[in-house]
mmCIF file of C-alpha atoms in Angstrom:
data_model
loop_
_atom_site.group_PDB
_atom_site.id
_atom_site.type_symbol
_atom_site.label_atom_id
_atom_site.label_comp_id
_atom_site.label_asym_id
_atom_site.label_seq_id
_atom_site.Cartn_x
_atom_site.Cartn_y
_atom_site.Cartn_z
ATOM 1 C CA MET A 1 0.000 0.000 0.000
ATOM 2 C CA ILE A 2 2.781 2.410 0.983
ATOM 3 C CA LEU A 3 4.695 1.519 -2.175
ATOM 4 C CA LYS A 4 1.590 2.267 -4.268
ATOM 5 C CA TRP A 5 1.271 5.727 -2.699
ATOM 6 C CA ARG A 6 4.944 6.428 -3.282
ATOM 7 C CA LEU A 7 4.657 5.479 -6.940
ATOM 8 C CA GLN A 8 1.567 7.668 -7.343
ATOM 9 C CA LEU A 9 3.250 10.645 -5.698
ATOM 10 C CA ALA A 10 6.334 10.092 -7.828
ATOM 11 C CA SER A 11 4.185 10.267 -10.965
ATOM 12 C CA TYR A 12 2.924 13.726 -9.943
ATOM 13 C CA PHE A 13 6.257 15.108 -8.765
ATOM 14 C CA PRO A 14 7.908 16.195 -12.076
ATOM 15 C CA GLY A 15 4.886 18.167 -13.267
ATOM 16 C CA VAL A 16 4.277 19.748 -9.859
ATOM 17 C CA LEU A 17 7.958 20.703 -9.663
ATOM 18 C CA VAL A 18 7.764 22.404 -13.079
ATOM 19 C CA CYS A 19 4.772 24.506 -11.979
ATOM 20 C CA MET A 20 6.414 25.423 -8.667
ATOM 21 C CA VAL A 21 9.638 26.537 -10.358
ATOM 22 C CA ILE A 22 7.639 28.708 -12.785
ATOM 23 C CA ALA A 23 5.705 30.177 -9.839
ATOM 24 C CA LEU A 24 8.965 30.912 -8.001
ATOM 25 C CA ALA A 25 10.417 32.613 -11.078
ATOM 26 C CA ALA A 26 7.280 34.735 -11.493
ATOM 27 C CA THR A 27 7.369 35.724 -7.814
ATOM 28 C CA PHE A 28 11.041 36.674 -8.012
ATOM 29 C CA VAL A 29 10.532 38.873 -11.081
ATOM 30 C CA SER A 30 7.438 40.513 -9.582
ATOM 31 C CA GLU A 31 9.106 41.275 -6.238
ATOM 32 C CA HIS A 32 12.375 42.564 -7.710
ATOM 33 C CA TYR A 33 11.222 44.329 -10.875
ATOM 34 C CA GLY A 34 7.542 45.044 -10.245
ATOM 35 C CA GLY A 35 4.520 43.978 -12.251
ATOM 36 C CA PRO A 36 1.688 41.469 -11.715
ATOM 37 C CA GLN A 37 2.857 38.147 -10.313
ATOM 38 C CA LEU A 38 -0.048 36.183 -11.805
ATOM 39 C CA LEU A 39 0.572 37.532 -15.299
ATOM 40 C CA TYR A 40 4.262 36.601 -15.125
ATOM 41 C CA ALA A 41 3.341 33.068 -14.039
ATOM 42 C CA LEU A 42 0.980 32.736 -16.981
ATOM 43 C CA LEU A 43 3.468 34.048 -19.544
ATOM 44 C CA PHE A 44 6.325 31.912 -18.210
ATOM 45 C CA GLY A 45 4.009 28.907 -18.287
ATOM 46 C CA LEU A 46 3.143 29.524 -21.938
ATOM 47 C CA ALA A 47 6.834 29.311 -22.779
ATOM 48 C CA PHE A 48 6.915 25.746 -21.404
ATOM 49 C CA HIS A 49 3.860 24.491 -23.283
ATOM 50 C CA PHE A 50 5.920 21.667 -24.808
ATOM 51 C CA LEU A 51 6.041 19.976 -21.375
ATOM 52 C CA ASN A 52 2.270 19.516 -21.341
ATOM 53 C CA SER A 53 2.511 16.615 -23.798
ATOM 54 C CA HIS A 54 5.455 14.991 -22.021
ATOM 55 C CA PRO A 55 4.266 11.832 -20.208
ATOM 56 C CA GLN A 56 6.473 12.488 -17.172
ATOM 57 C CA THR A 57 5.110 15.983 -16.466
ATOM 58 C CA ALA A 58 1.524 15.959 -17.813
ATOM 59 C CA LYS A 59 -0.021 14.328 -14.735
ATOM 60 C CA GLY A 60 1.487 16.765 -12.224
ATOM 61 C CA ILE A 61 0.625 19.782 -14.389
ATOM 62 C CA GLY A 62 -2.993 18.640 -14.510
ATOM 63 C CA PHE A 63 -2.958 18.191 -10.711
ATOM 64 C CA CYS A 64 -1.766 21.780 -10.196
ATOM 65 C CA GLY A 65 -4.341 23.141 -12.626
ATOM 66 C CA ARG A 66 -7.186 21.360 -10.864
ATOM 67 C CA VAL A 67 -6.573 20.322 -7.234
ATOM 68 C CA VAL A 68 -4.078 23.033 -6.219
ATOM 69 C CA LEU A 69 -6.360 25.634 -7.812
ATOM 70 C CA ARG A 70 -9.394 24.538 -5.805
ATOM 71 C CA VAL A 71 -7.509 24.469 -2.505
ATOM 72 C CA GLY A 72 -6.215 27.985 -3.234
ATOM 73 C CA VAL A 73 -9.738 29.284 -3.868
ATOM 74 C CA ALA A 74 -11.047 27.624 -0.689
ATOM 75 C CA LEU A 75 -8.369 29.325 1.431
ATOM 76 C CA LEU A 76 -9.666 32.748 0.355
ATOM 77 C CA GLY A 77 -12.510 32.205 2.806
ATOM 78 C CA ALA A 78 -10.171 32.618 5.793
ATOM 79 C CA ARG A 79 -9.864 36.344 5.015
ATOM 80 C CA ILE A 80 -13.587 37.092 5.186
ATOM 81 C CA THR A 81 -15.887 37.548 8.204
ATOM 82 C CA PHE A 82 -19.582 38.312 8.497
ATOM 83 C CA SER A 83 -18.769 41.392 10.612
ATOM 84 C CA GLN A 84 -16.849 42.884 7.675
ATOM 85 C CA VAL A 85 -19.909 42.446 5.507
ATOM 86 C CA ALA A 86 -22.182 43.955 8.166
ATOM 87 C CA HIS A 87 -19.866 46.972 8.428
ATOM 88 C CA LEU A 88 -20.577 47.868 4.808
ATOM 89 C CA GLY A 89 -24.221 48.711 5.447
ATOM 90 C CA LEU A 90 -27.235 47.423 3.570
ATOM 91 C CA GLU A 91 -27.163 50.037 0.813
ATOM 92 C CA THR A 92 -23.510 49.502 -0.071
ATOM 93 C CA ALA A 93 -23.849 45.711 0.099
ATOM 94 C CA GLY A 94 -26.952 45.883 -2.097
ATOM 95 C CA VAL A 95 -25.173 48.017 -4.710
ATOM 96 C CA ILE A 96 -22.191 45.659 -4.846
ATOM 97 C CA MET A 97 -24.412 42.580 -5.133
ATOM 98 C CA LEU A 98 -26.392 44.229 -7.931
ATOM 99 C CA ALA A 99 -23.174 45.270 -9.701
ATOM 100 C CA VAL A 100 -21.892 41.683 -9.586
ATOM 101 C CA LEU A 101 -25.132 40.154 -10.864
ATOM 102 C CA LEU A 102 -25.645 42.739 -13.608
ATOM 103 C CA THR A 103 -22.059 42.380 -14.823
ATOM 104 C CA ILE A 104 -22.413 38.596 -15.090
ATOM 105 C CA GLY A 105 -25.754 39.050 -16.845
ATOM 106 C CA LEU A 106 -24.184 41.563 -19.219
ATOM 107 C CA GLY A 107 -21.432 39.053 -19.979
ATOM 108 C CA VAL A 108 -23.988 36.403 -20.971
ATOM 109 C CA LEU A 109 -25.943 38.879 -23.152
ATOM 110 C CA LEU A 110 -22.808 40.230 -24.824
ATOM 111 C CA ALA A 111 -21.580 36.700 -25.512
ATOM 112 C CA ARG A 112 -24.864 35.879 -27.245
ATOM 113 C CA TRP A 113 -24.782 39.140 -29.229
ATOM 114 C CA LEU A 114 -21.165 38.552 -30.330
ATOM 115 C CA GLY A 115 -21.794 34.934 -31.218
ATOM 116 C CA CYS A 116 -19.729 33.527 -28.343
ATOM 117 C CA SER A 117 -20.768 30.646 -26.087
ATOM 118 C CA ARG A 118 -22.631 31.131 -22.809
ATOM 119 C CA ASP A 119 -19.616 29.613 -21.043
ATOM 120 C CA GLU A 120 -17.481 32.542 -22.202
ATOM 121 C CA GLY A 121 -20.063 35.079 -21.049
ATOM 122 C CA LEU A 122 -20.321 33.507 -17.593
ATOM 123 C CA LEU A 123 -16.563 33.194 -17.200
ATOM 124 C CA SER A 124 -15.683 36.720 -18.369
ATOM 125 C CA GLY A 125 -18.577 38.292 -16.465
ATOM 126 C CA GLY A 126 -17.703 36.415 -13.277
ATOM 127 C CA ALA A 127 -14.011 37.267 -13.551
ATOM 128 C CA VAL A 128 -14.735 40.989 -13.951
ATOM 129 C CA ALA A 129 -17.560 41.042 -11.408
ATOM 130 C CA ILE A 130 -15.902 39.169 -8.539
ATOM 131 C CA CYS A 131 -12.141 38.830 -8.203
ATOM 132 C CA GLY A 132 -10.351 38.659 -11.512
ATOM 133 C CA ALA A 133 -8.034 35.735 -12.188
ATOM 134 C CA SER A 134 -9.109 33.823 -9.058
ATOM 135 C CA ALA A 135 -12.768 33.957 -10.110
ATOM 136 C CA ALA A 136 -11.907 33.028 -13.697
ATOM 137 C CA LEU A 137 -10.077 29.918 -12.499
ATOM 138 C CA ALA A 138 -12.786 28.978 -9.975
ATOM 139 C CA ILE A 139 -15.610 29.336 -12.509
ATOM 140 C CA SER A 140 -13.589 27.489 -15.136
ATOM 141 C CA SER A 141 -13.180 24.550 -12.756
ATOM 142 C CA VAL A 142 -16.950 23.882 -12.756
ATOM 143 C CA LEU A 143 -17.531 24.574 -16.469
ATOM 144 C CA PRO A 144 -17.270 21.806 -19.099
ATOM 145 C CA GLN A 145 -13.579 20.936 -19.482
ATOM 146 C CA THR A 146 -13.264 21.603 -23.216
ATOM 147 C CA LYS A 147 -10.298 22.918 -25.208
ATOM 148 C CA GLU A 148 -12.266 26.066 -26.044
ATOM 149 C CA ASN A 149 -12.968 26.808 -22.382
ATOM 150 C CA GLU A 150 -9.332 26.195 -21.443
ATOM 151 C CA ARG A 151 -8.162 28.664 -24.088
ATOM 152 C CA PHE A 152 -10.735 31.255 -23.083
ATOM 153 C CA THR A 153 -9.843 30.895 -19.395
ATOM 154 C CA LEU A 154 -6.226 31.721 -20.182
ATOM 155 C CA LEU A 155 -7.185 34.781 -22.186
ATOM 156 C CA ALA A 156 -9.578 35.876 -19.433
ATOM 157 C CA VAL A 157 -6.780 35.603 -16.858
ATOM 158 C CA VAL A 158 -4.488 37.723 -19.035
ATOM 159 C CA GLY A 159 -7.237 40.234 -19.783
ATOM 160 C CA VAL A 160 -8.472 40.829 -16.244
ATOM 161 C CA THR A 161 -4.912 41.026 -14.918
ATOM 162 C CA VAL A 162 -3.921 43.677 -17.461
ATOM 163 C CA LEU A 163 -7.174 45.625 -16.999
ATOM 164 C CA SER A 164 -6.852 45.435 -13.216
ATOM 165 C CA THR A 165 -3.315 46.831 -13.379
ATOM 166 C CA LEU A 166 -4.445 49.685 -15.634
ATOM 167 C CA ALA A 167 -7.382 50.400 -13.294
ATOM 168 C CA MET A 168 -5.032 50.535 -10.293
ATOM 169 C CA VAL A 169 -3.175 53.414 -11.954
ATOM 170 C CA VAL A 170 -6.050 55.264 -13.637
ATOM 171 C CA TYR A 171 -8.973 54.995 -11.194
ATOM 172 C CA PRO A 172 -7.510 56.770 -8.104
ATOM 173 C CA PHE A 173 -6.603 59.908 -10.051
ATOM 174 C CA SER A 174 -9.901 59.855 -11.952
ATOM 175 C CA LEU A 175 -11.932 59.558 -8.739
ATOM 176 C CA GLN A 176 -10.003 62.436 -7.187
ATOM 177 C CA ALA A 177 -10.643 64.519 -10.311
ATOM 178 C CA ILE A 178 -14.430 64.104 -10.013
ATOM 179 C CA GLY A 179 -14.293 65.050 -6.325
ATOM 180 C CA LEU A 180 -15.230 61.818 -4.537
ATOM 181 C CA LEU A 181 -14.578 61.636 -0.796
ATOM 182 C CA PRO A 182 -12.150 58.954 0.457
ATOM 183 C CA GLY A 183 -14.962 56.685 1.650
ATOM 184 C CA GLN A 184 -16.764 57.009 -1.674
ATOM 185 C CA ALA A 185 -13.593 56.395 -3.648
ATOM 186 C CA GLY A 186 -12.926 53.293 -1.547
ATOM 187 C CA ILE A 187 -16.338 51.868 -2.439
ATOM 188 C CA VAL A 188 -15.714 52.475 -6.137
ATOM 189 C CA LEU A 189 -12.222 50.958 -6.069
ATOM 190 C CA GLY A 190 -13.288 47.907 -4.080
ATOM 191 C CA GLY A 191 -16.419 47.505 -6.167
ATOM 192 C CA SER A 192 -14.822 47.690 -9.603
ATOM 193 C CA ILE A 193 -11.119 46.673 -9.695
ATOM 194 C CA HIS A 194 -10.690 42.971 -10.405
ATOM 195 C CA ASP A 195 -7.714 41.740 -8.339
ATOM 196 C CA VAL A 196 -7.420 42.057 -4.539
ATOM 197 C CA ALA A 197 -3.786 43.226 -4.586
ATOM 198 C CA GLN A 198 -4.553 46.019 -7.068
ATOM 199 C CA VAL A 199 -7.562 47.111 -4.991
ATOM 200 C CA VAL A 200 -5.414 47.495 -1.875
ATOM 201 C CA ALA A 201 -2.696 49.364 -3.781
ATOM 202 C CA ALA A 202 -5.172 51.721 -5.459
ATOM 203 C CA GLY A 203 -6.953 52.418 -2.178
ATOM 204 C CA MET A 204 -3.748 53.230 -0.317
ATOM 205 C CA MET A 205 -2.911 55.820 -2.983
ATOM 206 C CA LEU A 206 -5.863 57.813 -1.662
ATOM 207 C CA GLY A 207 -5.144 57.322 2.042
ATOM 208 C CA PRO A 208 -5.960 54.894 4.881
ATOM 209 C CA GLN A 209 -9.734 55.467 4.858
ATOM 210 C CA ALA A 210 -10.050 54.799 1.144
ATOM 211 C CA GLY A 211 -7.710 51.806 1.455
ATOM 212 C CA ASP A 212 -9.628 50.200 4.324
ATOM 213 C CA THR A 213 -13.015 50.771 2.679
ATOM 214 C CA ALA A 214 -11.789 49.430 -0.656
ATOM 215 C CA THR A 215 -10.411 46.270 0.994
ATOM 216 C CA VAL A 216 -13.646 45.471 2.861
ATOM 217 C CA VAL A 217 -15.786 46.075 -0.234
ATOM 218 C CA LYS A 218 -13.466 43.874 -2.276
ATOM 219 C CA LEU A 219 -13.622 41.056 0.274
ATOM 220 C CA PHE A 220 -17.407 41.220 0.081
ATOM 221 C CA ARG A 221 -17.148 40.714 -3.675
ATOM 222 C CA VAL A 222 -14.811 37.768 -3.062
ATOM 223 C CA MET A 223 -17.430 36.331 -0.695
ATOM 224 C CA MET A 224 -19.887 36.269 -3.589
ATOM 225 C CA LEU A 225 -17.604 33.829 -5.407
ATOM 226 C CA MET A 226 -19.084 30.906 -3.501
ATOM 227 C CA PRO A 227 -22.780 31.372 -4.418
ATOM 228 C CA VAL A 228 -21.952 32.317 -8.017
ATOM 229 C CA VAL A 229 -19.748 29.251 -8.595
ATOM 230 C CA LEU A 230 -22.317 27.065 -6.835
ATOM 231 C CA VAL A 231 -25.114 28.226 -9.161
ATOM 232 C CA ILE A 232 -22.922 27.670 -12.234
ATOM 233 C CA ALA A 233 -21.911 24.212 -10.963
ATOM 234 C CA VAL A 234 -25.574 23.245 -10.572
ATOM 235 C CA MET A 235 -26.390 24.633 -14.036
ATOM 236 C CA TYR A 236 -23.725 22.456 -15.672
ATOM 237 C CA ARG A 237 -24.142 19.383 -13.499
ATOM 238 C CA LYS A 238 -25.801 17.384 -16.291
ATOM 239 C CA HIS A 239 -23.687 18.760 -19.138
ATOM 240 C CA PRO A 240 -22.451 16.027 -21.528
ATOM 241 C CA ALA A 241 -18.861 17.291 -21.186
ATOM 242 C CA VAL A 242 -18.880 16.051 -17.583
ATOM 243 C CA LYS A 243 -16.952 12.809 -17.915
ATOM 244 C CA VAL A 244 -18.060 11.052 -14.738
ATOM 245 C CA PRO A 245 -21.516 9.626 -13.972
ATOM 246 C CA GLU A 246 -23.988 12.193 -12.679
ATOM 247 C CA THR A 247 -24.293 10.378 -9.357
ATOM 248 C CA GLU A 248 -20.597 11.056 -8.745
ATOM 249 C CA VAL A 249 -20.885 14.796 -9.390
ATOM 250 C CA PRO A 250 -21.405 16.528 -6.013
ATOM 251 C CA LEU A 251 -24.187 19.097 -5.844
ATOM 252 C CA VAL A 252 -21.806 21.422 -3.991
ATOM 253 C CA PRO A 253 -18.108 21.140 -4.957
ATOM 254 C CA GLY A 254 -15.916 20.356 -1.957
ATOM 255 C CA PHE A 255 -13.746 23.451 -2.311
ATOM 256 C CA LEU A 256 -16.845 25.684 -2.009
ATOM 257 C CA LEU A 257 -17.861 23.916 1.192
ATOM 258 C CA ALA A 258 -14.349 24.488 2.539
ATOM 259 C CA PHE A 259 -14.629 28.176 1.562
ATOM 260 C CA VAL A 260 -17.885 28.532 3.565
ATOM 261 C CA VAL A 261 -16.471 26.676 6.579
ATOM 262 C CA LEU A 262 -13.431 28.971 6.674
ATOM 263 C CA VAL A 263 -15.655 32.075 6.480
ATOM 264 C CA MET A 264 -17.651 30.767 9.446
ATOM 265 C CA LEU A 265 -14.527 29.926 11.452
ATOM 266 C CA ALA A 266 -13.061 33.365 10.745
ATOM 267 C CA SER A 267 -16.341 35.023 11.740
ATOM 268 C CA VAL A 268 -16.397 33.395 15.189
ATOM 269 C CA GLY A 269 -12.735 34.196 15.822
ATOM 270 C CA LEU A 270 -11.333 30.686 15.565
ATOM 271 C CA ILE A 271 -8.904 31.796 12.855
ATOM 272 C CA THR A 272 -6.302 34.129 14.359
ATOM 273 C CA PRO A 273 -4.612 36.986 12.423
ATOM 274 C CA PRO A 274 -1.385 34.983 11.942
ATOM 275 C CA MET A 275 -3.469 32.103 10.584
ATOM 276 C CA VAL A 276 -5.288 34.496 8.238
ATOM 277 C CA GLN A 277 -1.929 35.746 6.987
ATOM 278 C CA LEU A 278 -0.694 32.189 6.492
ATOM 279 C CA ALA A 279 -3.875 31.173 4.656
ATOM 280 C CA GLY A 280 -3.678 34.283 2.458
ATOM 281 C CA ASP A 281 -0.046 33.609 1.546
ATOM 282 C CA ALA A 282 -0.755 29.934 0.876
ATOM 283 C CA SER A 283 -3.771 30.813 -1.267
ATOM 284 C CA ARG A 284 -1.798 33.303 -3.327
ATOM 285 C CA TRP A 285 1.027 30.819 -3.843
ATOM 286 C CA MET A 286 -1.376 28.056 -4.889
ATOM 287 C CA LEU A 287 -3.170 30.340 -7.347
ATOM 288 C CA VAL A 288 0.163 31.399 -8.875
ATOM 289 C CA THR A 289 1.118 27.727 -9.222
ATOM 290 C CA ALA A 290 -2.276 26.910 -10.757
ATOM 291 C CA ILE A 291 -1.958 29.742 -13.278
ATOM 292 C CA ALA A 292 1.529 28.521 -14.160
ATOM 293 C CA ALA A 293 -0.021 25.105 -14.859
ATOM 294 C CA ALA A 294 -2.767 26.703 -16.933
ATOM 295 C CA GLY A 295 -0.108 28.518 -18.949
ATOM 296 C CA VAL A 296 1.818 25.307 -19.612
ATOM 297 C CA LYS A 297 -1.391 23.674 -20.865
ATOM 298 C CA THR A 298 -2.072 26.405 -23.449
ATOM 299 C CA SER A 299 -0.240 27.566 -26.565
ATOM 300 C CA PHE A 300 -0.029 31.014 -28.167
ATOM 301 C CA GLU A 301 -1.651 29.586 -31.271
ATOM 302 C CA ASP A 302 -4.680 28.555 -29.215
ATOM 303 C CA LEU A 303 -5.009 32.051 -27.743
ATOM 304 C CA LEU A 304 -4.781 33.734 -31.144
ATOM 305 C CA LYS A 305 -7.630 31.571 -32.422
ATOM 306 C CA LEU A 306 -10.005 33.332 -30.007
ATOM 307 C CA GLY A 307 -9.839 36.644 -31.918
ATOM 308 C CA TRP A 308 -11.066 40.056 -30.741
ATOM 309 C CA LYS A 309 -14.429 39.093 -29.268
ATOM 310 C CA PRO A 310 -13.183 37.989 -25.804
ATOM 311 C CA VAL A 311 -11.260 41.269 -25.489
ATOM 312 C CA ALA A 312 -14.437 43.195 -26.331
ATOM 313 C CA LEU A 313 -16.298 41.196 -23.671
ATOM 314 C CA LEU A 314 -13.782 41.935 -20.912
ATOM 315 C CA VAL A 315 -13.354 45.633 -21.732
ATOM 316 C CA THR A 316 -17.106 46.289 -21.969
ATOM 317 C CA GLU A 317 -17.788 44.492 -18.674
ATOM 318 C CA THR A 318 -14.973 46.411 -16.964
ATOM 319 C CA VAL A 319 -16.312 49.779 -18.134
ATOM 320 C CA PHE A 320 -19.849 48.803 -17.131
ATOM 321 C CA ILE A 321 -19.071 47.785 -13.543
ATOM 322 C CA VAL A 322 -17.047 50.905 -12.715
ATOM 323 C CA ALA A 323 -19.669 53.182 -14.325
ATOM 324 C CA PHE A 324 -22.463 51.453 -12.409
ATOM 325 C CA VAL A 325 -20.702 51.697 -9.022
ATOM 326 C CA VAL A 326 -19.729 55.364 -9.556
ATOM 327 C CA ALA A 327 -23.309 56.239 -10.524
ATOM 328 C CA ALA A 328 -24.703 54.407 -7.475
ATOM 329 C CA VAL A 329 -22.230 56.097 -5.108
ATOM 330 C CA LEU A 330 -23.124 59.551 -6.435
ATOM 331 C CA LEU A 331 -26.890 59.010 -6.529
ATOM 332 C CA LEU A 332 -27.162 57.320 -3.121
ATOM 333 C CA ARG A 333 -24.321 59.321 -1.523
ATOM 334 C CA LEU A 334 -22.672 56.146 -0.275
ATOM 335 C CA GLY A 335 -19.501 56.441 1.761
ATOM 336 C CA VAL A 336 -20.351 59.922 3.068
ATOM 337 C CA ALA A 337 -19.414 60.059 6.745
#
C-alpha cells in the first residue's frame, strides 16, 4: 500500500515541480522588478507548453491546474468575516451585489450578441464582477472541461490582470478629479477593480480610509464567489462534457464547502490573524502555481484563435461595472461620513 502511494506521488512530482519553479520565477521577477505576479506566471508557463505533452510531467501539471487551484480558492474564505460584511451597510452591500449580478448578466448577453458561447459570457462576467483571475479559475473549474474553455480561461486571466493593473493606476486619479470623498472612492475601487492586490494598492494611494473601505468592499465581492460558482456548478451538473456519472458529481463542490467553513470559522474568531496571513499567503502561492499550470497547458496559437471578441467582452464588462458603481455612489451618496 505504501509503495503504491509512493509510486503515485512520484508520478505527480515532475509536473508539480515544473509549476512550482515557474511560480517561483514569477514571484522573483514581480518582487524585484515590479509587475503582476499572476501575469508573469501565466506568460512563463506559456513558454513551457511543450512539457504539457510529455508523459512524465503531464499528470502533475494537470494536478496543479485542478486540485491546487481549488484548494487555493477555498483558502480565500479565511480572510472574510460576516462582521466585515455587516460593516458595509445594507445600501452599499446591495449596490455591490447588484453590480456583480448585472455584470455577469451583461457578460452572458454580450456573448450571445457577439456569437460567443454562454460559457465565455459567464466566465468573463464572473471574472470581472468578482475577483479577476481567481474567479476566472474557480468558474472554469466547474464549467465543461473543453479545449475552447481552457483557451478562453487563459485569455480571461491575461485580460483581467492587465485591466486590473491599468485600473489601479487610472482609477484613483480619476476619482479624485471628479471630487469623490475617500470613503466614496474606496467603495468604487473595491467595487470595480478585479484583483485584490490592485484594490489594496489603489486604495492606499488615496489614504488609509479609502484603502480600508476598498479592501472590505473587495472582500465582500470575493465572498460572492461561492454562491456564483455554486449556481454555475448546478447549471452544468448534467452537461455532456462532464466525464463522470452524474451520481458522482457533487451538488456542492468540496472546495466551495471548505470556503464557507473557513468564512464561518473566521467570523467566530477561531482563525487568528497569523493564521489568516498564512492562509492568504498559501492561497496566493497556490493560485500562482495553478496559473503557471494553466499557462503550460495552453499555446499562443490557441489564444490567437479566439480573436477580438473575448477582449471586447472583458473591456465592456470592466467599463460597465465601474460606471455602475460610480453612478450608485453619487446618486445614493454612499460612503459619506
